[in-house]
Amino acid sequence: AGYLSNPSVGAAPLIEFNNNEYDDYNSKYISSKVNTVCEISKQRQVYLVRPYPRMQHKVPSYMLKAHALGNAAEYKVDKSHYLKYHDVAFRSQDLASIECGAEIIDVTTELCDETFCYGSANLVPIYSDTNHLTENGSKLLIPLFKAIFKSDF
């Protein structure tokens, strides 16, 4: 638990929050998702795609400004932030995989390395904003889906 304090010494907190405030909601979300996946899995194989890494800025405009200022570089975010941000989604997918046999498609194999997740490749944006892949970004994921569908793209 934590809180924001009133600047007056010894004053009561202005806002109090509990780090476990969403635990019940998260548990219900995970349970509901797993139940849904298990129901669908009775009829067919289920594939769950890991959430795409969310970028902190609109990648094209950020890279354009950086380039104009002479700071052209790959756009990237810390992978640890991505993993923490999507923890509940990962836990629900992992449990659905264990309990229902769902297969997980891990986009990080194509969009991240051990330390960073990338919003660009070869100085070309692969995101059109903060969380949508461009056509070039989508093409990076073709090998993941090609293995599943076993057909030519």
PDB file of C-alpha atoms in Angstrom:
ATOM      1  CA  ALA A   1       0.000   0.000   0.000  1.00  0.00           C
ATOM      2  CA  GLY A   2       1.076   3.559  -0.541  1.00  0.00           C
ATOM      3  CA  TYR A   3      -0.293   7.069  -0.691  1.00  0.00           C
ATOM      4  CA  LEU A   4       0.351  10.613  -1.797  1.00  0.00           C
ATOM      5  CA  SER A   5       1.010  12.788   1.234  1.00  0.00           C
ATOM      6  CA  ASN A   6      -0.219  16.196   2.079  1.00  0.00           C
ATOM      7  CA  PRO A   7       2.881  18.389   2.237  1.00  0.00           C
ATOM      8  CA  SER A   8       2.035  19.319   5.833  1.00  0.00           C
ATOM      9  CA  VAL A   9       4.070  17.251   8.281  1.00  0.00           C
ATOM     10  CA  GLY A  10       1.932  14.615   9.944  1.00  0.00           C
ATOM     11  CA  ALA A  11      -1.124  15.367   7.787  1.00  0.00           C
ATOM     12  CA  ALA A  12      -3.416  12.594   6.587  1.00  0.00           C
ATOM     13  CA  PRO A  13      -2.848  11.239   3.065  1.00  0.00           C
ATOM     14  CA  LEU A  14      -4.600  13.105   0.254  1.00  0.00           C
ATOM     15  CA  ILE A  15      -4.990   9.957  -1.821  1.00  0.00           C
ATOM     16  CA  GLU A  16      -4.564   6.402  -0.635  1.00  0.00           C
ATOM     17  CA  PHE A  17      -4.159   3.455  -2.952  1.00  0.00           C
ATOM     18  CA  ASN A  18      -3.585  -0.224  -2.533  1.00  0.00           C
ATOM     19  CA  ASN A  19      -1.201  -2.097  -4.831  1.00  0.00           C
ATOM     20  CA  ASN A  20      -3.525  -5.102  -4.641  1.00  0.00           C
ATOM     21  CA  GLU A  21      -6.594  -3.081  -5.616  1.00  0.00           C
ATOM     22  CA  TYR A  22      -6.973  -4.841  -8.967  1.00  0.00           C
ATOM     23  CA  ASP A  23      -6.088  -8.370  -7.842  1.00  0.00           C
ATOM     24  CA  ASP A  24      -9.736  -9.472  -7.774  1.00  0.00           C
ATOM     25  CA  TYR A  25     -10.405  -7.957 -11.200  1.00  0.00           C
ATOM     26  CA  ASN A  26      -7.246  -9.536 -12.641  1.00  0.00           C
ATOM     27  CA  SER A  27      -8.160 -12.939 -11.208  1.00  0.00           C
ATOM     28  CA  LYS A  28     -11.639 -12.719 -12.728  1.00  0.00           C
ATOM     29  CA  TYR A  29     -10.164 -11.654 -16.074  1.00  0.00           C
ATOM     30  CA  ILE A  30      -7.678 -14.536 -16.102  1.00  0.00           C
ATOM     31  CA  SER A  31     -10.328 -17.065 -15.063  1.00  0.00           C
ATOM     32  CA  SER A  32     -12.799 -15.827 -17.665  1.00  0.00           C
ATOM     33  CA  LYS A  33     -10.213 -15.855 -20.441  1.00  0.00           C
ATOM     34  CA  VAL A  34      -9.020 -19.362 -19.573  1.00  0.00           C
ATOM     35  CA  ASN A  35     -12.608 -20.648 -19.411  1.00  0.00           C
ATOM     36  CA  THR A  36     -13.377 -19.137 -22.811  1.00  0.00           C
ATOM     37  CA  VAL A  37     -10.224 -20.575 -24.389  1.00  0.00           C
ATOM     38  CA  CYS A  38     -10.954 -24.006 -22.909  1.00  0.00           C
ATOM     39  CA  GLU A  39     -14.490 -23.955 -24.332  1.00  0.00           C
ATOM     40  CA  ILE A  40     -13.237 -23.041 -27.805  1.00  0.00           C
ATOM     41  CA  SER A  41     -10.429 -25.617 -27.501  1.00  0.00           C
ATOM     42  CA  LYS A  42     -13.037 -28.367 -27.284  1.00  0.00           C
ATOM     43  CA  GLN A  43     -13.887 -27.668 -30.946  1.00  0.00           C
ATOM     44  CA  ARG A  44     -10.549 -26.571 -32.477  1.00  0.00           C
ATOM     45  CA  GLN A  45      -6.943 -25.640 -31.832  1.00  0.00           C
ATOM     46  CA  VAL A  46      -6.614 -22.175 -30.284  1.00  0.00           C
ATOM     47  CA  TYR A  47      -3.702 -19.833 -30.943  1.00  0.00           C
ATOM     48  CA  LEU A  48      -3.070 -16.870 -28.647  1.00  0.00           C
ATOM     49  CA  VAL A  49      -0.887 -14.030 -29.901  1.00  0.00           C
ATOM     50  CA  ARG A  50       1.236 -12.305 -27.274  1.00  0.00           C
ATOM     51  CA  PRO A  51       0.409  -8.594 -27.012  1.00  0.00           C
ATOM     52  CA  TYR A  52       2.500  -6.440 -29.297  1.00  0.00           C
ATOM     53  CA  PRO A  53       4.982  -4.211 -27.492  1.00  0.00           C
ATOM     54  CA  ARG A  54       3.529  -0.754 -27.015  1.00  0.00           C
ATOM     55  CA  MET A  55       5.810   2.110 -28.011  1.00  0.00           C
ATOM     56  CA  GLN A  56       6.031   5.246 -25.895  1.00  0.00           C
ATOM     57  CA  HIS A  57       5.688   7.649 -28.835  1.00  0.00           C
ATOM     58  CA  LYS A  58       4.163   7.658 -32.284  1.00  0.00           C
ATOM     59  CA  VAL A  59       7.145   6.016 -33.944  1.00  0.00           C
ATOM     60  CA  PRO A  60       7.151   7.687 -37.406  1.00  0.00           C
ATOM     61  CA  SER A  61       6.822  11.243 -36.102  1.00  0.00           C
ATOM     62  CA  TYR A  62       9.318  10.625 -33.299  1.00  0.00           C
ATOM     63  CA  MET A  63      11.877   9.190 -35.723  1.00  0.00           C
ATOM     64  CA  LEU A  64      11.301  12.020 -38.224  1.00  0.00           C
ATOM     65  CA  LYS A  65      11.973  14.641 -35.535  1.00  0.00           C
ATOM     66  CA  ALA A  66      15.056  12.755 -34.330  1.00  0.00           C
ATOM     67  CA  HIS A  67      16.347  12.508 -37.913  1.00  0.00           C
ATOM     68  CA  ALA A  68      15.744  16.235 -38.511  1.00  0.00           C
ATOM     69  CA  LEU A  69      17.792  16.997 -35.400  1.00  0.00           C
ATOM     70  CA  GLY A  70      20.615  14.747 -36.594  1.00  0.00           C
ATOM     71  CA  ASN A  71      19.843  11.994 -34.060  1.00  0.00           C
ATOM     72  CA  ALA A  72      18.695   9.194 -36.342  1.00  0.00           C
ATOM     73  CA  ALA A  73      18.607   5.904 -34.434  1.00  0.00           C
ATOM     74  CA  GLU A  74      16.455   2.815 -34.092  1.00  0.00           C
ATOM     75  CA  TYR A  75      13.357   3.404 -31.977  1.00  0.00           C
ATOM     76  CA  LYS A  76      13.258   1.030 -29.009  1.00  0.00           C
ATOM     77  CA  VAL A  77      11.709   0.550 -25.581  1.00  0.00           C
ATOM     78  CA  ASP A  78      12.882  -1.510 -22.620  1.00  0.00           C
ATOM     79  CA  LYS A  79      11.650  -5.074 -22.858  1.00  0.00           C
ATOM     80  CA  SER A  80      11.271  -5.187 -19.063  1.00  0.00           C
ATOM     81  CA  HIS A  81       8.621  -2.437 -19.299  1.00  0.00           C
ATOM     82  CA  TYR A  82       6.776  -4.433 -21.970  1.00  0.00           C
ATOM     83  CA  LEU A  83       6.821  -7.594 -19.848  1.00  0.00           C
ATOM     84  CA  LYS A  84       5.572  -5.780 -16.755  1.00  0.00           C
ATOM     85  CA  TYR A  85       2.873  -3.857 -18.652  1.00  0.00           C
ATOM     86  CA  HIS A  86       1.372  -7.063 -20.084  1.00  0.00           C
ATOM     87  CA  ASP A  87       1.873  -9.337 -17.080  1.00  0.00           C
ATOM     88  CA  VAL A  88      -1.825 -10.166 -16.595  1.00  0.00           C
ATOM     89  CA  ALA A  89      -2.293 -10.972 -20.288  1.00  0.00           C
ATOM     90  CA  PHE A  90       0.782 -13.219 -20.203  1.00  0.00           C
ATOM     91  CA  ARG A  91      -0.440 -15.022 -17.100  1.00  0.00           C
ATOM     92  CA  SER A  92      -3.850 -15.634 -18.685  1.00  0.00           C
ATOM     93  CA  GLN A  93      -2.262 -16.957 -21.880  1.00  0.00           C
ATOM     94  CA  ASP A  94       0.215 -19.145 -20.015  1.00  0.00           C
ATOM     95  CA  LEU A  95      -2.568 -20.677 -17.927  1.00  0.00           C
ATOM     96  CA  ALA A  96      -4.741 -21.228 -21.025  1.00  0.00           C
ATOM     97  CA  SER A  97      -1.806 -22.965 -22.659  1.00  0.00           C
ATOM     98  CA  ILE A  98      -1.303 -25.265 -19.678  1.00  0.00           C
ATOM     99  CA  GLU A  99      -4.972 -26.008 -18.947  1.00  0.00           C
ATOM    100  CA  CYS A 100      -6.445 -25.987 -22.444  1.00  0.00           C
ATOM    101  CA  GLY A 101      -3.603 -26.747 -24.824  1.00  0.00           C
ATOM    102  CA  ALA A 102      -3.716 -23.333 -26.502  1.00  0.00           C
ATOM    103  CA  GLU A 103      -0.585 -22.493 -28.458  1.00  0.00           C
ATOM    104  CA  ILE A 104       1.077 -19.150 -27.865  1.00  0.00           C
ATOM    105  CA  ILE A 105       2.476 -17.111 -30.740  1.00  0.00           C
ATOM    106  CA  ASP A 106       5.260 -15.034 -29.221  1.00  0.00           C
ATOM    107  CA  VAL A 107       5.788 -11.902 -31.323  1.00  0.00           C
ATOM    108  CA  THR A 108       8.768 -10.897 -29.212  1.00  0.00           C
ATOM    109  CA  THR A 109      10.912 -13.359 -31.138  1.00  0.00           C
ATOM    110  CA  GLU A 110      10.605 -10.992 -34.123  1.00  0.00           C
ATOM    111  CA  LEU A 111      10.080  -7.605 -32.453  1.00  0.00           C
ATOM    112  CA  CYS A 112      12.451  -7.759 -29.474  1.00  0.00           C
ATOM    113  CA  ASP A 113      15.863  -8.911 -28.381  1.00  0.00           C
ATOM    114  CA  GLU A 114      16.890  -9.730 -24.808  1.00  0.00           C
ATOM    115  CA  THR A 115      16.882  -6.071 -23.734  1.00  0.00           C
ATOM    116  CA  PHE A 116      14.720  -4.008 -26.085  1.00  0.00           C
ATOM    117  CA  CYS A 117      11.579  -4.133 -28.204  1.00  0.00           C
ATOM    118  CA  TYR A 118      11.900  -2.211 -31.456  1.00  0.00           C
ATOM    119  CA  GLY A 119       9.602   0.238 -33.189  1.00  0.00           C
ATOM    120  CA  SER A 120      11.848   0.390 -36.230  1.00  0.00           C
ATOM    121  CA  ALA A 121      14.087  -1.829 -38.317  1.00  0.00           C
ATOM    122  CA  ASN A 122      16.966  -0.481 -40.388  1.00  0.00           C
ATOM    123  CA  LEU A 123      15.811   3.042 -39.457  1.00  0.00           C
ATOM    124  CA  VAL A 124      12.370   2.418 -40.998  1.00  0.00           C
ATOM    125  CA  PRO A 125       9.344   2.570 -38.650  1.00  0.00           C
ATOM    126  CA  ILE A 126       7.559  -0.761 -38.207  1.00  0.00           C
ATOM    127  CA  TYR A 127       4.774   0.884 -36.186  1.00  0.00           C
ATOM    128  CA  SER A 128       2.339   3.439 -37.603  1.00  0.00           C
ATOM    129  CA  ASP A 129       1.733   4.902 -34.134  1.00  0.00           C
ATOM    130  CA  THR A 130       2.305   3.539 -30.612  1.00  0.00           C
ATOM    131  CA  ASN A 131       0.704   0.120 -31.020  1.00  0.00           C
ATOM    132  CA  HIS A 132      -0.170  -0.690 -34.636  1.00  0.00           C
ATOM    133  CA  LEU A 133       2.288  -2.365 -36.974  1.00  0.00           C
ATOM    134  CA  THR A 134       2.901  -1.034 -40.454  1.00  0.00           C
ATOM    135  CA  GLU A 135       2.860  -3.376 -43.437  1.00  0.00           C
ATOM    136  CA  ASN A 136       6.625  -3.796 -43.027  1.00  0.00           C
ATOM    137  CA  GLY A 137       6.146  -4.546 -39.339  1.00  0.00           C
ATOM    138  CA  SER A 138       3.478  -7.109 -40.107  1.00  0.00           C
ATOM    139  CA  LYS A 139       5.762  -8.805 -42.610  1.00  0.00           C
ATOM    140  CA  LEU A 140       8.245  -9.454 -39.800  1.00  0.00           C
ATOM    141  CA  LEU A 141       5.644 -11.748 -38.221  1.00  0.00           C
ATOM    142  CA  ILE A 142       4.990 -13.848 -41.336  1.00  0.00           C
ATOM    143  CA  PRO A 143       7.363 -16.641 -40.236  1.00  0.00           C
ATOM    144  CA  LEU A 144       5.374 -17.079 -37.013  1.00  0.00           C
ATOM    145  CA  PHE A 145       2.077 -17.523 -38.839  1.00  0.00           C
ATOM    146  CA  LYS A 146       3.513 -19.398 -41.814  1.00  0.00           C
ATOM    147  CA  ALA A 147       4.520 -22.210 -39.482  1.00  0.00           C
ATOM    148  CA  ILE A 148       0.927 -22.497 -38.255  1.00  0.00           C
ATOM    149  CA  PHE A 149      -0.918 -22.286 -41.549  1.00  0.00           C
ATOM    150  CA  LYS A 150       1.708 -24.152 -43.586  1.00  0.00           C
ATOM    151  CA  SER A 151       0.935 -22.205 -46.719  1.00  0.00           C
ATOM    152  CA  ASP A 152       2.734 -19.596 -48.797  1.00  0.00           C
ATOM    153  CA  PHE A 153       2.030 -15.955 -48.087  1.00  0.00           C
TER     154      PHE A 153
END
